[in-house]
mmCIF file of C-alpha atoms in Angstrom:
data_model
loop_
_atom_site.group_PDB
_atom_site.id
_atom_site.type_symbol
_atom_site.label_atom_id
_atom_site.label_comp_id
_atom_site.label_asym_id
_atom_site.label_seq_id
_atom_site.Cartn_x
_atom_site.Cartn_y
_atom_site.Cartn_z
ATOM 1 C CA MET A 1 32.175 40.312 31.763
ATOM 2 C CA LYS A 2 34.988 38.028 30.596
ATOM 3 C CA PHE A 3 32.954 35.052 31.773
ATOM 4 C CA LEU A 4 29.935 36.207 29.758
ATOM 5 C CA LYS A 5 32.080 36.661 26.648
ATOM 6 C CA LEU A 6 33.580 33.207 27.127
ATOM 7 C CA ALA A 7 30.123 31.705 27.583
ATOM 8 C CA GLY A 8 28.952 33.478 24.430
ATOM 9 C CA TYR A 9 31.876 32.166 22.405
ATOM 10 C CA THR A 10 31.287 28.668 23.782
ATOM 11 C CA GLY A 11 27.605 28.862 22.845
ATOM 12 C CA LEU A 12 28.395 30.044 19.337
ATOM 13 C CA GLY A 13 30.941 27.289 18.977
ATOM 14 C CA ALA A 14 28.407 24.660 20.044
ATOM 15 C CA LEU A 15 25.819 26.096 17.642
ATOM 16 C CA ALA A 16 28.310 26.050 14.795
ATOM 17 C CA ALA A 17 29.151 22.428 15.597
ATOM 18 C CA ASP A 18 25.445 21.485 15.608
ATOM 19 C CA PHE A 19 24.934 23.078 12.188
ATOM 20 C CA SER A 20 28.051 21.400 10.849
ATOM 21 C CA ILE A 21 26.773 17.999 11.997
ATOM 22 C CA GLY A 22 23.258 18.824 10.784
ATOM 23 C CA THR A 23 24.621 19.702 7.351
ATOM 24 C CA TYR A 24 26.473 16.386 7.178
ATOM 25 C CA ILE A 25 23.378 14.390 8.193
ATOM 26 C CA PHE A 26 21.231 16.306 5.707
ATOM 27 C CA ASN A 27 23.732 15.742 2.907
ATOM 28 C CA THR A 28 23.997 11.988 3.543
ATOM 29 C CA THR A 29 20.273 11.396 4.126
ATOM 30 C CA VAL A 30 18.357 13.822 1.887
ATOM 31 C CA VAL A 31 20.692 14.654 -0.991
ATOM 32 C CA ARG A 32 20.118 12.041 -3.668
ATOM 33 C CA LYS A 33 23.689 11.545 -4.864
ATOM 34 C CA ASN A 34 24.934 10.705 -1.360
ATOM 35 C CA THR A 35 22.351 8.072 -0.413
ATOM 36 C CA SER A 36 22.810 4.313 -0.736
ATOM 37 C CA PHE A 37 20.289 1.496 -1.083
ATOM 38 C CA ASN A 38 22.785 -0.975 0.388
ATOM 39 C CA ARG A 39 23.301 1.248 3.415
ATOM 40 C CA THR A 40 19.537 1.497 3.893
ATOM 41 C CA THR A 41 19.126 -2.272 3.611
ATOM 42 C CA LYS A 42 21.619 -2.817 6.425
ATOM 43 C CA LEU A 43 19.629 -0.499 8.672
ATOM 44 C CA THR A 44 16.364 -2.404 8.094
ATOM 45 C CA GLY A 45 17.751 -5.681 9.418
ATOM 46 C CA VAL A 46 16.024 -7.917 6.861
ATOM 47 C CA GLN A 47 18.030 -10.901 5.613
ATOM 48 C CA TRP A 48 17.061 -10.772 1.966
ATOM 49 C CA GLU A 49 19.141 -13.816 1.090
ATOM 50 C CA LYS A 50 16.365 -15.953 2.628
ATOM 51 C CA TYR A 51 14.054 -14.749 -0.119
ATOM 52 C CA ASP A 52 16.482 -14.637 -3.034
ATOM 53 C CA LYS A 53 14.695 -17.329 -5.043
ATOM 54 C CA GLU A 54 11.236 -15.800 -4.571
ATOM 55 C CA ARG A 55 12.440 -12.267 -5.288
ATOM 56 C CA LYS A 56 14.293 -13.396 -8.415
ATOM 57 C CA GLU A 57 11.144 -15.051 -9.743
ATOM 58 C CA ILE A 58 9.112 -11.911 -9.053
ATOM 59 C CA PHE A 59 11.562 -9.587 -10.798
ATOM 60 C CA GLU A 60 11.898 -11.950 -13.763
ATOM 61 C CA LYS A 61 8.122 -12.142 -14.110
ATOM 62 C CA LEU A 62 7.746 -8.368 -13.991
ATOM 63 C CA ASN A 63 10.661 -7.672 -16.313
ATOM 64 C CA SER A 64 9.317 -10.119 -18.881
ATOM 65 C CA SER A 65 5.795 -8.655 -18.752
ATOM 66 C CA GLU A 66 4.546 -6.002 -21.113
ATOM 67 C CA SER A 67 4.639 -2.521 -19.628
ATOM 68 C CA LYS A 68 4.941 1.079 -20.657
ATOM 69 C CA HIS A 69 6.908 3.969 -19.233
ATOM 70 C CA ILE A 70 4.891 7.081 -18.500
ATOM 71 C CA TYR A 71 5.919 10.537 -17.344
ATOM 72 C CA THR A 72 4.336 13.516 -15.689
ATOM 73 C CA LYS A 73 5.380 16.773 -14.028
ATOM 74 C CA SER A 74 5.408 17.475 -10.312
ATOM 75 C CA TYR A 75 3.937 20.654 -8.842
ATOM 76 C CA ASP A 76 7.495 22.078 -8.756
ATOM 77 C CA ASN A 77 8.222 21.052 -12.350
ATOM 78 C CA LEU A 78 10.244 17.880 -11.850
ATOM 79 C CA LYS A 79 9.913 15.163 -14.469
ATOM 80 C CA LEU A 80 8.475 12.086 -12.743
ATOM 81 C CA HIS A 81 8.696 8.560 -14.134
ATOM 82 C CA GLY A 82 6.445 5.563 -13.661
ATOM 83 C CA GLN A 83 6.122 2.080 -15.141
ATOM 84 C CA TYR A 84 2.616 0.841 -15.923
ATOM 85 C CA PHE A 85 1.580 -2.823 -16.128
ATOM 86 C CA LYS A 86 -1.767 -4.118 -17.318
ATOM 87 C CA GLY A 87 -3.390 -6.705 -15.056
ATOM 88 C CA TRP A 88 -2.768 -10.271 -16.102
ATOM 89 C CA TYR A 89 -6.457 -10.995 -16.426
ATOM 90 C CA ASP A 90 -9.737 -9.142 -15.877
ATOM 91 C CA ASN A 91 -11.190 -10.119 -12.533
ATOM 92 C CA GLU A 92 -14.264 -7.964 -13.129
ATOM 93 C CA PRO A 93 -14.216 -6.696 -16.733
ATOM 94 C CA ASP A 94 -16.774 -3.962 -16.024
ATOM 95 C CA ILE A 95 -14.540 -2.327 -13.395
ATOM 96 C CA LYS A 96 -11.112 -0.828 -14.074
ATOM 97 C CA ARG A 97 -9.001 -1.308 -10.972
ATOM 98 C CA VAL A 98 -5.550 0.250 -10.683
ATOM 99 C CA ALA A 99 -3.065 -0.044 -7.824
ATOM 100 C CA ILE A 100 -0.415 2.658 -7.455
ATOM 101 C CA CYS A 101 2.511 1.134 -5.557
ATOM 102 C CA PHE A 102 4.921 3.467 -3.779
ATOM 103 C CA HIS A 103 8.394 2.179 -2.890
ATOM 104 C CA GLY A 104 10.621 2.896 0.102
ATOM 105 C CA TYR A 105 13.594 5.130 0.752
ATOM 106 C CA THR A 106 16.463 4.700 -1.783
ATOM 107 C CA SER A 107 14.527 2.022 -3.701
ATOM 108 C CA GLN A 108 12.737 2.571 -7.009
ATOM 109 C CA GLY A 109 9.558 1.629 -8.898
ATOM 110 C CA ILE A 110 10.089 -2.109 -9.265
ATOM 111 C CA GLY A 111 11.781 -2.438 -5.898
ATOM 112 C CA ASN A 112 10.784 -3.317 -2.364
ATOM 113 C CA ASN A 113 7.073 -3.042 -3.170
ATOM 114 C CA SER A 114 7.160 -5.464 -6.101
ATOM 115 C CA ALA A 115 6.231 -8.641 -4.244
ATOM 116 C CA ALA A 116 2.864 -7.406 -3.035
ATOM 117 C CA ALA A 117 2.248 -5.753 -6.403
ATOM 118 C CA MET A 118 2.204 -9.260 -7.881
ATOM 119 C CA PHE A 119 -0.947 -9.822 -5.832
ATOM 120 C CA PHE A 120 -2.665 -6.953 -7.619
ATOM 121 C CA LEU A 121 -1.550 -8.106 -11.064
ATOM 122 C CA ASN A 122 -2.690 -11.641 -10.309
ATOM 123 C CA ASN A 123 -6.096 -10.311 -9.293
ATOM 124 C CA GLY A 124 -6.790 -8.289 -12.413
ATOM 125 C CA PHE A 125 -5.505 -4.896 -11.291
ATOM 126 C CA ASP A 126 -3.382 -2.705 -13.496
ATOM 127 C CA VAL A 127 -0.341 -1.558 -11.525
ATOM 128 C CA LEU A 128 1.629 1.674 -11.670
ATOM 129 C CA PHE A 129 5.109 1.744 -10.121
ATOM 130 C CA PRO A 130 6.147 5.406 -9.752
ATOM 131 C CA ASP A 131 9.745 6.348 -9.047
ATOM 132 C CA ALA A 132 9.625 8.790 -6.141
ATOM 133 C CA ARG A 133 11.278 12.159 -6.709
ATOM 134 C CA ALA A 134 15.067 11.845 -6.434
ATOM 135 C CA HIS A 135 14.788 8.083 -7.071
ATOM 136 C CA GLY A 136 15.090 5.904 -10.160
ATOM 137 C CA GLU A 137 14.349 7.765 -13.384
ATOM 138 C CA SER A 138 12.476 10.622 -11.690
ATOM 139 C CA GLU A 139 14.168 13.983 -11.409
ATOM 140 C CA GLY A 140 14.980 15.667 -8.136
ATOM 141 C CA LYS A 141 17.988 16.445 -6.007
ATOM 142 C CA TYR A 142 16.334 16.059 -2.605
ATOM 143 C CA ILE A 143 14.398 13.099 -1.165
ATOM 144 C CA GLY A 144 10.951 14.153 0.109
ATOM 145 C CA PHE A 145 10.249 11.635 2.921
ATOM 146 C CA GLY A 146 6.551 11.712 2.074
ATOM 147 C CA CYS A 147 6.229 15.445 2.778
ATOM 148 C CA LEU A 148 6.758 16.286 -0.887
ATOM 149 C CA ASP A 149 5.908 12.852 -2.309
ATOM 150 C CA ARG A 150 2.265 13.064 -1.190
ATOM 151 C CA PHE A 151 1.664 15.772 -3.803
ATOM 152 C CA ASP A 152 3.493 13.714 -6.448
ATOM 153 C CA GLY A 153 1.256 10.781 -5.494
ATOM 154 C CA LEU A 154 -1.827 12.907 -6.054
ATOM 155 C CA GLU A 155 -0.470 13.836 -9.490
ATOM 156 C CA TRP A 156 -0.118 10.122 -10.311
ATOM 157 C CA VAL A 157 -3.770 9.629 -9.328
ATOM 158 C CA ARG A 158 -4.655 12.340 -11.839
ATOM 159 C CA VAL A 159 -2.548 10.590 -14.471
ATOM 160 C CA ILE A 160 -4.580 7.395 -13.955
ATOM 161 C CA GLN A 161 -7.790 9.417 -14.137
ATOM 162 C CA ARG A 162 -6.731 10.835 -17.499
ATOM 163 C CA MET A 163 -5.717 7.384 -18.767
ATOM 164 C CA HIS A 164 -9.092 5.896 -17.833
ATOM 165 C CA LYS A 165 -11.358 8.900 -18.193
ATOM 166 C CA GLU A 166 -14.162 6.879 -19.792
ATOM 167 C CA ALA A 167 -14.225 4.372 -16.912
ATOM 168 C CA GLU A 168 -14.183 7.174 -14.347
ATOM 169 C CA ASN A 169 -17.031 9.000 -16.072
ATOM 170 C CA ALA A 170 -19.028 5.779 -15.859
ATOM 171 C CA GLY A 171 -18.197 5.412 -12.177
ATOM 172 C CA LYS A 172 -16.192 2.255 -12.883
ATOM 173 C CA LEU A 173 -12.650 3.356 -12.053
ATOM 174 C CA GLU A 174 -11.215 2.205 -8.724
ATOM 175 C CA ILE A 175 -7.766 3.308 -7.578
ATOM 176 C CA TYR A 176 -5.977 1.772 -4.596
ATOM 177 C CA LEU A 177 -2.867 3.272 -3.011
ATOM 178 C CA TYR A 178 -0.229 0.920 -1.641
ATOM 179 C CA GLY A 179 3.120 1.818 -0.085
ATOM 180 C CA VAL A 180 5.934 0.345 1.978
ATOM 181 C CA SER A 181 8.186 2.215 4.424
ATOM 182 C CA MET A 182 8.604 5.740 3.004
ATOM 183 C CA GLY A 183 5.954 4.737 0.467
ATOM 184 C CA GLY A 184 3.716 3.711 3.359
ATOM 185 C CA ALA A 185 4.209 7.122 4.951
ATOM 186 C CA THR A 186 3.486 8.723 1.574
ATOM 187 C CA VAL A 187 0.077 7.050 1.221
ATOM 188 C CA CYS A 188 -0.779 7.872 4.845
ATOM 189 C CA MET A 189 0.081 11.507 4.184
ATOM 190 C CA MET A 190 -1.949 11.392 0.968
ATOM 191 C CA SER A 191 -4.998 10.331 2.988
ATOM 192 C CA GLY A 192 -5.215 13.862 4.380
ATOM 193 C CA LEU A 193 -5.429 15.400 0.911
ATOM 194 C CA ASP A 194 -8.609 15.975 -1.088
ATOM 195 C CA LEU A 195 -8.573 12.649 -2.922
ATOM 196 C CA PRO A 196 -10.989 12.050 -5.815
ATOM 197 C CA ASP A 197 -13.880 9.645 -5.321
ATOM 198 C CA CYS A 198 -12.225 7.009 -7.505
ATOM 199 C CA VAL A 199 -9.629 6.361 -4.755
ATOM 200 C CA LYS A 200 -11.262 3.477 -2.914
ATOM 201 C CA GLY A 201 -8.638 2.299 -0.423
ATOM 202 C CA ILE A 202 -5.167 2.746 1.042
ATOM 203 C CA ILE A 203 -2.727 0.076 2.253
ATOM 204 C CA SER A 204 0.228 1.229 4.333
ATOM 205 C CA ASP A 205 3.016 -1.229 5.191
ATOM 206 C CA CYS A 206 5.578 -0.249 7.893
ATOM 207 C CA ALA A 207 5.078 3.511 7.596
ATOM 208 C CA PHE A 208 6.804 6.071 9.794
ATOM 209 C CA THR A 209 4.994 9.031 11.325
ATOM 210 C CA SER A 210 7.313 11.785 10.105
ATOM 211 C CA ALA A 211 10.710 12.555 8.643
ATOM 212 C CA GLU A 212 11.552 13.958 12.059
ATOM 213 C CA TYR A 213 11.287 10.502 13.599
ATOM 214 C CA VAL A 214 13.622 9.031 10.978
ATOM 215 C CA PHE A 215 16.194 11.735 11.638
ATOM 216 C CA LYS A 216 15.932 11.237 15.397
ATOM 217 C CA THR A 217 16.722 7.560 14.843
ATOM 218 C CA VAL A 218 19.698 8.360 12.627
ATOM 219 C CA ILE A 219 21.099 10.943 15.078
ATOM 220 C CA LYS A 220 20.737 8.616 18.055
ATOM 221 C CA ASN A 221 21.545 5.178 16.655
ATOM 222 C CA LYS A 222 24.055 5.948 13.930
ATOM 223 C CA TYR A 223 25.887 8.949 15.363
ATOM 224 C CA ASN A 224 25.117 8.678 19.109
ATOM 225 C CA LEU A 225 24.658 12.445 19.354
ATOM 226 C CA PRO A 226 22.316 14.586 21.477
ATOM 227 C CA ILE A 227 19.071 14.762 19.528
ATOM 228 C CA PRO A 228 17.536 18.224 20.239
ATOM 229 C CA PRO A 229 20.341 20.550 19.077
ATOM 230 C CA VAL A 230 21.341 18.464 16.052
ATOM 231 C CA LEU A 231 17.714 17.902 15.041
ATOM 232 C CA PHE A 232 17.024 21.643 15.368
ATOM 233 C CA ALA A 233 19.918 22.453 13.052
ATOM 234 C CA THR A 234 19.056 19.701 10.559
ATOM 235 C CA ASN A 235 15.439 20.835 10.409
ATOM 236 C CA ILE A 236 16.430 24.422 9.569
ATOM 237 C CA ILE A 237 18.785 23.198 6.853
ATOM 238 C CA CYS A 238 16.164 20.870 5.353
ATOM 239 C CA LYS A 239 13.522 23.596 5.375
ATOM 240 C CA ASN A 240 15.751 26.135 3.667
ATOM 241 C CA VAL A 241 17.468 23.818 1.197
ATOM 242 C CA ALA A 242 14.993 21.020 0.373
ATOM 243 C CA GLY A 243 11.837 23.056 0.968
ATOM 244 C CA TYR A 244 10.175 21.156 3.827
ATOM 245 C CA GLY A 245 10.482 20.856 7.580
ATOM 246 C CA LEU A 246 11.086 17.451 9.140
ATOM 247 C CA ASN A 247 7.771 17.513 10.997
ATOM 248 C CA GLU A 248 5.889 19.442 8.344
ATOM 249 C CA CYS A 249 3.714 16.438 7.608
ATOM 250 C CA ASN A 250 2.943 13.613 10.015
ATOM 251 C CA SER A 251 1.211 10.364 9.051
ATOM 252 C CA ALA A 252 -0.651 10.142 12.363
ATOM 253 C CA ALA A 253 -1.985 13.665 11.924
ATOM 254 C CA GLU A 254 -2.945 13.232 8.260
ATOM 255 C CA VAL A 255 -4.967 10.021 8.754
ATOM 256 C CA LYS A 256 -7.206 11.971 11.125
ATOM 257 C CA LYS A 257 -8.599 13.503 7.926
ATOM 258 C CA ALA A 258 -8.868 10.188 6.032
ATOM 259 C CA LYS A 259 -12.142 9.419 4.264
ATOM 260 C CA VAL A 260 -11.268 6.160 2.479
ATOM 261 C CA PRO A 261 -10.748 2.730 4.099
ATOM 262 C CA MET A 262 -7.195 2.144 5.319
ATOM 263 C CA LEU A 263 -5.314 -1.057 6.114
ATOM 264 C CA PHE A 264 -2.154 -0.817 8.226
ATOM 265 C CA ILE A 265 0.493 -3.585 8.181
ATOM 266 C CA HIS A 266 3.652 -3.843 10.244
ATOM 267 C CA GLY A 267 6.173 -6.411 11.453
ATOM 268 C CA SER A 268 6.320 -7.037 15.209
ATOM 269 C CA ALA A 269 10.132 -7.267 15.106
ATOM 270 C CA ASP A 270 10.722 -4.087 13.100
ATOM 271 C CA GLY A 271 13.763 -2.478 14.683
ATOM 272 C CA PHE A 272 13.957 0.382 12.198
ATOM 273 C CA ILE A 273 10.390 1.719 12.408
ATOM 274 C CA PRO A 274 8.946 0.224 15.626
ATOM 275 C CA VAL A 275 5.518 -1.402 15.567
ATOM 276 C CA LYS A 276 4.222 1.112 18.134
ATOM 277 C CA MET A 277 4.344 3.667 15.337
ATOM 278 C CA CYS A 278 1.855 1.619 13.324
ATOM 279 C CA HIS A 279 -0.488 1.525 16.320
ATOM 280 C CA GLU A 280 -0.160 5.295 16.715
ATOM 281 C CA ILE A 281 -1.137 5.888 13.095
ATOM 282 C CA TYR A 282 -3.926 3.296 13.253
ATOM 283 C CA ASP A 283 -5.385 4.785 16.426
ATOM 284 C CA SER A 284 -5.443 8.229 14.789
ATOM 285 C CA CYS A 285 -7.183 7.096 11.598
ATOM 286 C CA ALA A 286 -10.683 8.566 11.180
ATOM 287 C CA SER A 287 -11.937 6.305 8.374
ATOM 288 C CA LYS A 288 -12.829 2.636 8.253
ATOM 289 C CA LYS A 289 -9.645 0.824 9.249
ATOM 290 C CA ASP A 290 -7.967 -2.466 10.035
ATOM 291 C CA ILE A 291 -4.531 -3.527 11.215
ATOM 292 C CA MET A 292 -2.323 -6.572 10.666
ATOM 293 C CA ILE A 293 0.796 -7.187 12.758
ATOM 294 C CA VAL A 294 3.021 -9.913 11.305
ATOM 295 C CA GLU A 295 4.737 -11.768 14.114
ATOM 296 C CA GLY A 296 8.523 -11.880 13.830
ATOM 297 C CA ALA A 297 8.739 -9.752 10.679
ATOM 298 C CA VAL A 298 11.344 -6.991 10.498
ATOM 299 C CA HIS A 299 11.154 -3.873 8.331
ATOM 300 C CA VAL A 300 9.522 -4.465 4.877
ATOM 301 C CA GLU A 301 9.526 -8.241 5.481
ATOM 302 C CA SER A 302 5.847 -8.789 6.295
ATOM 303 C CA TYR A 303 4.730 -9.885 2.827
ATOM 304 C CA TYR A 304 7.487 -12.481 2.547
ATOM 305 C CA LYS A 305 6.994 -13.678 6.109
ATOM 306 C CA ALA A 306 3.243 -14.221 5.790
ATOM 307 C CA ARG A 307 2.337 -14.016 2.135
ATOM 308 C CA GLU A 308 -0.933 -15.957 2.208
ATOM 309 C CA ALA A 309 -2.285 -14.155 5.288
ATOM 310 C CA TYR A 310 -1.142 -10.792 3.879
ATOM 311 C CA GLU A 311 -3.041 -11.311 0.631
ATOM 312 C CA GLU A 312 -6.139 -12.641 2.381
ATOM 313 C CA LYS A 313 -6.210 -9.580 4.636
ATOM 314 C CA ILE A 314 -6.175 -7.270 1.595
ATOM 315 C CA LYS A 315 -8.988 -9.241 -0.082
ATOM 316 C CA GLU A 316 -11.042 -9.298 3.083
ATOM 317 C CA PHE A 317 -10.673 -5.627 3.968
ATOM 318 C CA PHE A 318 -11.299 -4.187 0.521
ATOM 319 C CA ASN A 319 -13.705 -6.928 -0.558
ATOM 320 C CA ILE A 320 -11.772 -7.693 -3.737
#
């Protein structure tokens, strides 16, 4: 009997420790005020200094271009912010093409998706840069890891529909969804939603399958802790506090319901989100699809590593 009591106390102690660790990981990964873009950048492994000149030119070009700030409400009543740019020339004046570009974890609207967005602007697309919930100027205490952001993304599609109602009524509105990293997962997860007919294509760059995978990586690589008990505790905390479970939405599962063409891009040397994850999502995709693996590129580096090939692949796949 004493042994059973001791075992029970030991088990409770271990469970308490798991929830204590899970709370810490949740607080430093999901709670907005505790996250850090610099910390995230270190985890990705990309050496941004190699691209300082190019990135500076891109940001200067965008910041000097005319744009407008627009706002909408999320399904749970958060104020969401986006920055809207008109295309730099009309490629096909009779068609209104808009790209909605979703950034990665701890970034913001004009952030780690800005380089490829220049492609859209240069090819006559209008571009919307939304700030994900709990990022930039958008409200929110908890980061959604695509699980919540997919619904915000659908709201941004509706915003574009309202802005260009006349073009949509004439069947001349085309919306393309583009995302990198967490943004890539967001657009993959959006593919499983009931998207309007004006959404013509989705481009996902270095997406992860689920928030669960990201947390597994953090638990193993950053804290060197046993995954199952800590992940179990973290998942319960996230579900009860932030409103979603870590495996509530999975990119590979959602693309099985995709109806629009999808292009998947990933770097072969991505040590943060391994390239096998891109193949898993690609293999699961039910719609017309293509894949581009950029040799030697690490996380979110593919566009910079192979800019010309990257842009040609987009043109080729979506016939734009």
